[in-house]
Coordinates of C-alpha atoms and ligand atoms in Angstrom, one line a residue:
X30 CA -5.2 20.6 -22.4
X31 CA -6.3 19.3 -25.7
X32 CA -6.6 15.9 -27.1
X33 CA -3.3 16.1 -28.9
X34 CA -1.5 17.1 -25.8
X35 CA -3.0 14.1 -24.0
X36 CA -2.0 11.9 -26.9
X37 CA 1.6 13.1 -26.7
X38 CA 1.5 12.4 -23.0
X39 CA 0.1 9.0 -23.7
X40 CA 3.1 8.4 -25.9
X41 CA 5.5 9.5 -23.2
X42 CA 3.9 7.2 -20.7
X43 CA 4.5 4.1 -22.9
X44 CA 1.0 3.2 -23.7
X45 CA 2.1 0.0 -25.4
X46 CA 3.4 -1.5 -22.1
X47 CA 1.8 -4.9 -21.6
X48 CA -0.9 -5.2 -19.0
X49 CA -1.1 -8.0 -16.4
X50 CA -3.5 -10.9 -16.9
X51 CA -7.0 -10.1 -15.7
X52 CA -6.7 -6.4 -16.3
X53 CA -8.3 -4.1 -18.7
X54 CA -6.7 -3.5 -22.1
X55 CA -3.3 -1.7 -22.1
X56 CA -4.9 1.2 -24.0
X57 CA -7.6 1.7 -21.4
X58 CA -5.2 1.3 -18.6
X59 CA -2.9 3.8 -20.1
X60 CA -5.6 6.3 -20.6
X61 CA -6.2 6.2 -16.9
X62 CA -2.5 6.8 -16.3
X63 CA -2.7 9.7 -18.7
X64 CA -5.8 11.0 -16.9
X65 CA -3.9 11.0 -13.7
X66 CA -1.0 12.7 -15.2
X67 CA -3.2 15.3 -16.8
X68 CA -5.0 16.0 -13.6
X69 CA -1.5 16.4 -12.0
X70 CA -0.4 18.9 -14.7
X71 CA -3.6 20.9 -14.3
X72 CA -3.1 21.5 -10.6
X73 CA -2.2 25.1 -10.0
X74 CA -3.8 26.1 -6.8
X75 CA -2.0 25.2 -3.6
X76 CA -4.5 25.9 -0.9
X77 CA -3.5 27.2 2.5
X78 CA -0.8 24.7 3.4
X79 CA -1.3 23.3 6.8
X80 CA 1.4 21.0 8.2
X81 CA -1.0 19.3 10.6
X82 CA -3.3 18.5 7.7
X83 CA -0.7 16.4 6.0
X84 CA -0.7 14.0 8.9
X85 CA -4.4 13.6 8.9
X86 CA -5.9 10.2 8.4
X87 CA -7.9 9.9 5.3
X88 CA -11.5 8.6 5.5
X89 CA -12.5 6.0 2.9
X90 CA -14.0 7.5 -0.2
X91 CA -16.6 4.7 -0.6
X92 CA -18.9 2.8 1.6
X93 CA -17.4 -0.4 0.5
X94 CA -14.0 -1.1 2.2
X95 CA -12.0 -3.4 0.0
X96 CA -8.8 -3.0 -1.9
X97 CA -8.9 -4.6 -5.3
X98 CA -5.4 -3.7 -6.3
X99 CA -2.4 -2.2 -4.4
X100 CA 0.0 0.4 -5.4
X101 CA 2.8 -0.8 -7.7
X102 CA 5.1 2.1 -8.4
X103 CA 7.3 1.8 -11.5
X104 CA 11.1 2.0 -11.2
X105 CA 11.1 5.1 -13.4
X106 CA 8.8 8.0 -13.4
X107 CA 7.2 7.1 -16.8
X108 CA 7.4 3.3 -16.5
X109 CA 4.5 1.0 -16.4
X110 CA 3.0 0.4 -13.0
X111 CA 0.0 1.3 -10.8
X112 CA 0.1 4.8 -9.4
X113 CA -2.6 4.5 -6.8
X114 CA -4.9 1.9 -5.3
X115 CA -8.1 0.4 -6.7
X116 CA -10.9 0.3 -4.2
X117 CA -13.9 -2.0 -4.9
X118 CA -17.2 -0.3 -5.1
X119 CA -20.8 -0.4 -6.3
X120 CA -21.7 1.4 -9.6
X121 CA -23.3 4.7 -8.8
X122 CA -22.3 4.9 -5.2
X123 CA -21.2 8.3 -3.9
X124 CA -17.4 9.1 -4.1
X125 CA -16.4 11.2 -1.0
X126 CA -13.5 13.4 -0.3
X127 CA -11.0 11.7 1.9
X128 CA -10.1 14.8 3.8
X129 CA -10.9 18.6 3.8
X130 CA -9.5 20.5 0.9
X131 CA -10.0 22.4 -2.3
X132 CA -11.0 21.0 -5.6
X133 CA -8.2 21.7 -8.1
X134 CA -9.6 19.6 -11.0
X135 CA -13.1 18.3 -11.9
X136 CA -13.7 17.2 -15.4
X137 CA -13.3 14.6 -18.0
X138 CA -9.9 13.5 -19.3
X139 CA -9.8 11.0 -22.2
X140 CA -13.4 10.1 -21.4
X141 CA -12.8 9.4 -17.8
X142 CA -14.3 11.6 -15.0
X143 CA -11.5 12.8 -12.7
X144 CA -11.6 14.9 -9.5
X145 CA -8.5 16.1 -7.7
X146 CA -8.6 17.6 -4.2
X147 CA -5.7 19.5 -2.7
X148 CA -5.1 19.0 1.0
X149 CA -2.2 21.4 1.4
X150 CA 1.0 19.7 0.3
X151 CA -0.7 16.5 -0.8
X152 CA -3.5 15.8 -3.3
X153 CA -6.0 13.1 -3.7
X154 CA -7.3 12.0 -7.1
X155 CA -10.4 10.0 -7.9
X156 CA -11.5 8.3 -11.0
X157 CA -13.9 7.4 -12.7
X158 CA -16.3 9.9 -11.1
X159 CA -19.5 10.7 -13.0
X160 CA -22.2 13.3 -12.2
X161 CA -19.7 15.4 -10.5
X162 CA -21.2 17.9 -8.0
X163 CA -18.1 19.9 -7.3
X164 CA -16.1 22.4 -9.4
X165 CA -12.6 23.8 -9.4
X166 CA -12.1 26.1 -6.4
X167 CA -14.8 24.5 -4.3
X168 CA -13.9 23.9 -0.7
X169 CA -14.9 20.4 0.4
X170 CA -15.2 18.7 3.8
X171 CA -14.1 15.3 4.7
X172 CA -16.7 12.8 3.5
X173 CA -18.4 15.4 1.2
X174 CA -19.7 13.8 -2.0
X175 CA -17.8 14.6 -5.2
X176 CA -19.9 12.6 -7.6
X177 CA -20.9 9.0 -8.4
X178 CA -18.6 6.1 -9.0
X179 CA -18.8 5.4 -12.8
X180 CA -18.6 2.1 -14.5
X181 CA -16.9 3.7 -17.5
X182 CA -13.2 4.0 -17.2
X183 CA -12.9 1.6 -14.3
X184 CA -9.9 -0.6 -14.9
X185 CA -11.0 -3.4 -12.6
X186 CA -12.8 -6.6 -13.5
X187 CA -15.7 -5.2 -11.4
X188 CA -16.3 -1.5 -10.7
X189 CA -13.6 0.2 -8.7
X190 CA -12.4 3.6 -7.8
X191 CA -8.8 4.4 -8.6
X192 CA -7.5 6.6 -5.7
X193 CA -4.2 8.4 -6.1
X194 CA -2.1 10.3 -3.6
X195 CA 0.3 12.9 -4.8
X196 CA 3.0 15.0 -3.2
X197 CA 4.3 17.3 -5.9
X198 CA 5.0 15.0 -8.8
X199 CA 5.5 11.9 -6.6
X200 CA 2.9 9.2 -6.2
X201 CA 2.6 8.0 -2.6
X202 CA 0.6 5.1 -1.2
X203 CA -2.9 6.1 -0.3
X204 CA -3.2 3.1 2.0
X205 CA -0.8 4.8 4.3
X206 CA -3.4 7.5 4.9
X207 CA -6.4 5.2 4.9
X208 CA -7.0 3.9 8.4
X209 CA -3.4 4.3 9.7
X210 CA -3.7 5.5 13.2
X211 CA -6.7 3.4 14.0
X212 CA -4.8 1.0 16.2
X213 CA -7.1 -1.8 15.5
X214 CA -6.1 -5.4 14.9
X215 CA -9.0 -7.6 13.7
X216 CA -8.5 -11.3 13.8
X217 CA -10.7 -13.1 11.3
X218 CA -13.5 -14.9 13.2
X219 CA -13.2 -17.8 10.7
X220 CA -9.4 -18.0 11.1
X221 CA -7.5 -20.2 13.5
X222 CA -7.8 -19.3 17.2
X223 CA -4.9 -17.4 18.6
X224 CA -2.1 -19.9 19.3
X225 CA -1.2 -20.7 22.9
X226 CA 2.3 -19.6 23.8
X227 CA 3.8 -23.0 23.3
X228 CA 7.3 -23.3 21.9
X229 CA 8.0 -24.5 18.4
X230 CA 10.8 -27.0 17.6
X231 CA 13.4 -24.4 18.7
X232 CA 15.3 -24.5 15.4
X233 CA 15.1 -20.7 15.2
X234 CA 15.9 -17.9 17.6
X235 CA 13.0 -15.5 18.2
X236 CA 14.1 -12.4 16.3
X237 CA 12.8 -10.0 19.0
X238 CA 11.4 -10.5 22.4
X239 CA 7.8 -9.3 22.9
X240 CA 4.4 -10.8 22.6
X241 CA 2.6 -12.2 19.6
X242 CA 0.2 -9.4 18.7
X243 CA -1.3 -11.1 15.6
X244 CA -0.8 -14.8 14.8
X245 CA -0.2 -16.4 11.4
X246 CA -3.4 -17.3 9.5
X247 CA -6.4 -15.8 7.8
X248 CA -7.5 -12.4 9.1
X249 CA -9.0 -9.1 8.1
X250 CA -6.1 -6.8 7.3
X251 CA -6.0 -4.0 9.9
X252 CA -5.2 -1.3 7.3
X253 CA -6.8 -2.4 4.0
X254 CA -9.8 -4.2 5.5
X255 CA -9.3 -7.1 3.1
X256 CA -9.6 -10.7 4.4
X257 CA -6.4 -12.5 3.4
X258 CA -3.7 -14.7 4.8
X259 CA -1.6 -13.0 7.4
X260 CA 1.7 -14.5 6.1
X261 CA 3.7 -14.1 9.2
X262 CA 3.5 -13.5 12.9
X263 CA 3.5 -10.0 14.4
X264 CA 5.8 -9.6 17.4
X265 CA 5.2 -6.4 19.4
X266 CA 8.3 -4.4 20.2
X267 CA 9.1 -0.7 20.4
X268 CA 10.6 1.0 17.3
X269 CA 14.4 0.8 17.4
X270 CA 14.5 -2.6 19.1
X271 CA 17.3 -4.7 17.6
X272 CA 16.1 -7.5 15.3
X273 CA 18.3 -10.6 15.2
X274 CA 18.7 -13.3 12.6
X275 CA 16.6 -16.3 13.5
X276 CA 19.3 -18.7 12.1
X277 CA 22.6 -18.6 10.2
X278 CA 22.1 -17.7 6.6
X279 CA 22.8 -15.3 3.8
X280 CA 21.1 -11.9 3.1
X281 CA 19.3 -12.3 -0.2
X282 CA 17.1 -9.3 -0.2
X283 CA 17.1 -5.8 1.3
X284 CA 14.4 -3.5 0.0
X285 CA 11.8 -0.8 0.6
X286 CA 8.5 -2.5 -0.2
X287 CA 5.2 -0.6 -0.4
X288 CA 3.4 -3.1 1.9
X289 CA 6.2 -4.8 3.8
X290 CA 8.1 -1.6 4.3
X291 CA 11.8 -2.0 4.8
X292 CA 12.6 -5.6 4.8
X293 CA 15.4 -8.1 4.9
X294 CA 15.1 -11.7 3.7
X295 CA 17.6 -14.4 4.7
X296 CA 18.2 -17.7 2.9
X297 CA 19.0 -20.6 5.2
X298 CA 19.5 -23.2 2.6
X299 CA 17.3 -26.3 2.0
X300 CA 14.4 -24.1 0.8
X301 CA 13.9 -22.1 4.0
X302 CA 13.9 -18.4 4.1
X303 CA 13.0 -15.9 6.8
X304 CA 11.7 -12.4 6.3
X305 CA 11.9 -9.4 8.7
X306 CA 9.6 -6.5 7.7
X307 CA 8.4 -3.0 8.7
X308 CA 12.0 -2.2 9.8
X309 CA 13.1 1.3 10.4
X310 CA 16.8 0.6 9.9
X311 CA 19.0 -2.0 8.1
X312 CA 22.2 -3.5 9.7
X313 CA 23.2 -5.9 6.9
X314 CA 23.7 -5.8 3.1
X315 CA 22.8 -8.2 0.4
X316 CA 25.2 -11.1 0.1
X317 CA 26.3 -10.8 3.7
X318 CA 26.6 -14.0 5.7
X319 CA 25.0 -13.9 9.2
X320 CA 25.0 -16.1 12.2
X321 CA 22.0 -16.8 14.4
X322 CA 21.6 -13.7 16.6
X323 CA 23.4 -11.3 14.2
X324 CA 21.6 -8.0 14.3
X325 CA 20.0 -7.4 10.9
X326 CA 18.1 -4.2 11.6
X327 CA 15.7 -2.4 14.0
X328 CA 12.0 -2.7 14.6
X329 CA 10.0 0.0 12.8
X330 CA 6.5 0.7 11.3
X331 CA 7.4 1.2 7.6
X332 CA 5.0 0.1 4.9
X333 CA 1.4 -1.0 5.7
X334 CA 1.6 -1.1 9.4
X335 CA -0.4 0.3 12.3
X336 CA 2.4 0.6 14.8
X337 CA 5.9 -0.5 15.8
X338 CA 6.2 -4.3 15.4
X339 CA 8.1 -7.0 13.6
X340 CA 6.2 -9.0 11.0
X341 CA 8.3 -12.1 11.0
X342 CA 7.9 -14.5 8.1
X343 CA 9.1 -18.1 7.4
X344 CA 8.9 -19.6 3.9
X345 CA 9.4 -23.2 3.0
X346 CA 9.9 -23.8 -0.7
X347 CA 8.3 -20.4 -1.4
X348 CA 5.2 -20.9 0.7
X349 CA 4.6 -19.1 3.9
X350 CA 4.4 -21.2 7.0
X351 CA 3.7 -20.4 10.7
X352 CA 6.9 -19.0 12.2
X353 CA 5.8 -20.1 15.6
X354 CA 6.4 -23.7 14.6
X355 CA 10.1 -23.0 14.7
X356 CA 10.8 -20.7 17.6
Ligands
ZN404 ZN1 -6.0 1.8 -10.5
ZN405 ZN1 2.0 -8.9 10.2

């Protein structure tokens, strides 16, 4: 594909769309989007499809394990957004294949080094990758070096690897593959100690029975490895367990979120909202009035989740607070 074709593609991808504060210029950001799209278009070789392979957990492509920026899929195929995740890294560190596969693209697109590896139905894409040591058609193992993480073409404030996950022309969340299945919950050693099972003020019903498997507070995210506020409480319960409204209110949100998964948010008036996330089914619609105890959905493990549980959130005037203060 020549420069003019890439240019036309850049036009189609709305290169004038504004970037968020703190990001690289719209032009550079767009070039990366184009690079991703070009690498997609150049893929022609489906390797021996192996259904089991699709379910494989990906290994991290860098030694550093930190997510600088999450997936942010646009509403339309060509809209502005972020079609992958940015993983923080050190300049020059080795970029490794996340799973066994076949290299279907290795080259430079609009000045950015890009490698694509096909794993059967899905593909992983890596950029910017310099000093590439693989070529199209090469079989690679999990963890095998593809090249070095380049500073040029990185669209983070510091150096990062943009990792994409593609199924056909659809962009999926790479974090669902990275670390899912390691059923590990790390509680941050600097965070608050696990709360004793004392009752809160009783103003809310507990939306599901079951133990608190991860309390509200600072922790290391079990999937992304990033230290941040755990903005709710995890209640362990089997998938399919009915989830009940904690209090009377109105359904103000019902969505499929990349991180929270399927979630419902209720507004209870006076600035209080409750959120029910990682659901596998909805039982209410937006605008619906519910009573305390009304079934709003079922426990699931959608979004960034390591297993069946309810991540229950309470917000007061837009700020997350510890739900256990109320149940
Ligand atoms: Zn990115
Ligand atoms: Zn949680």
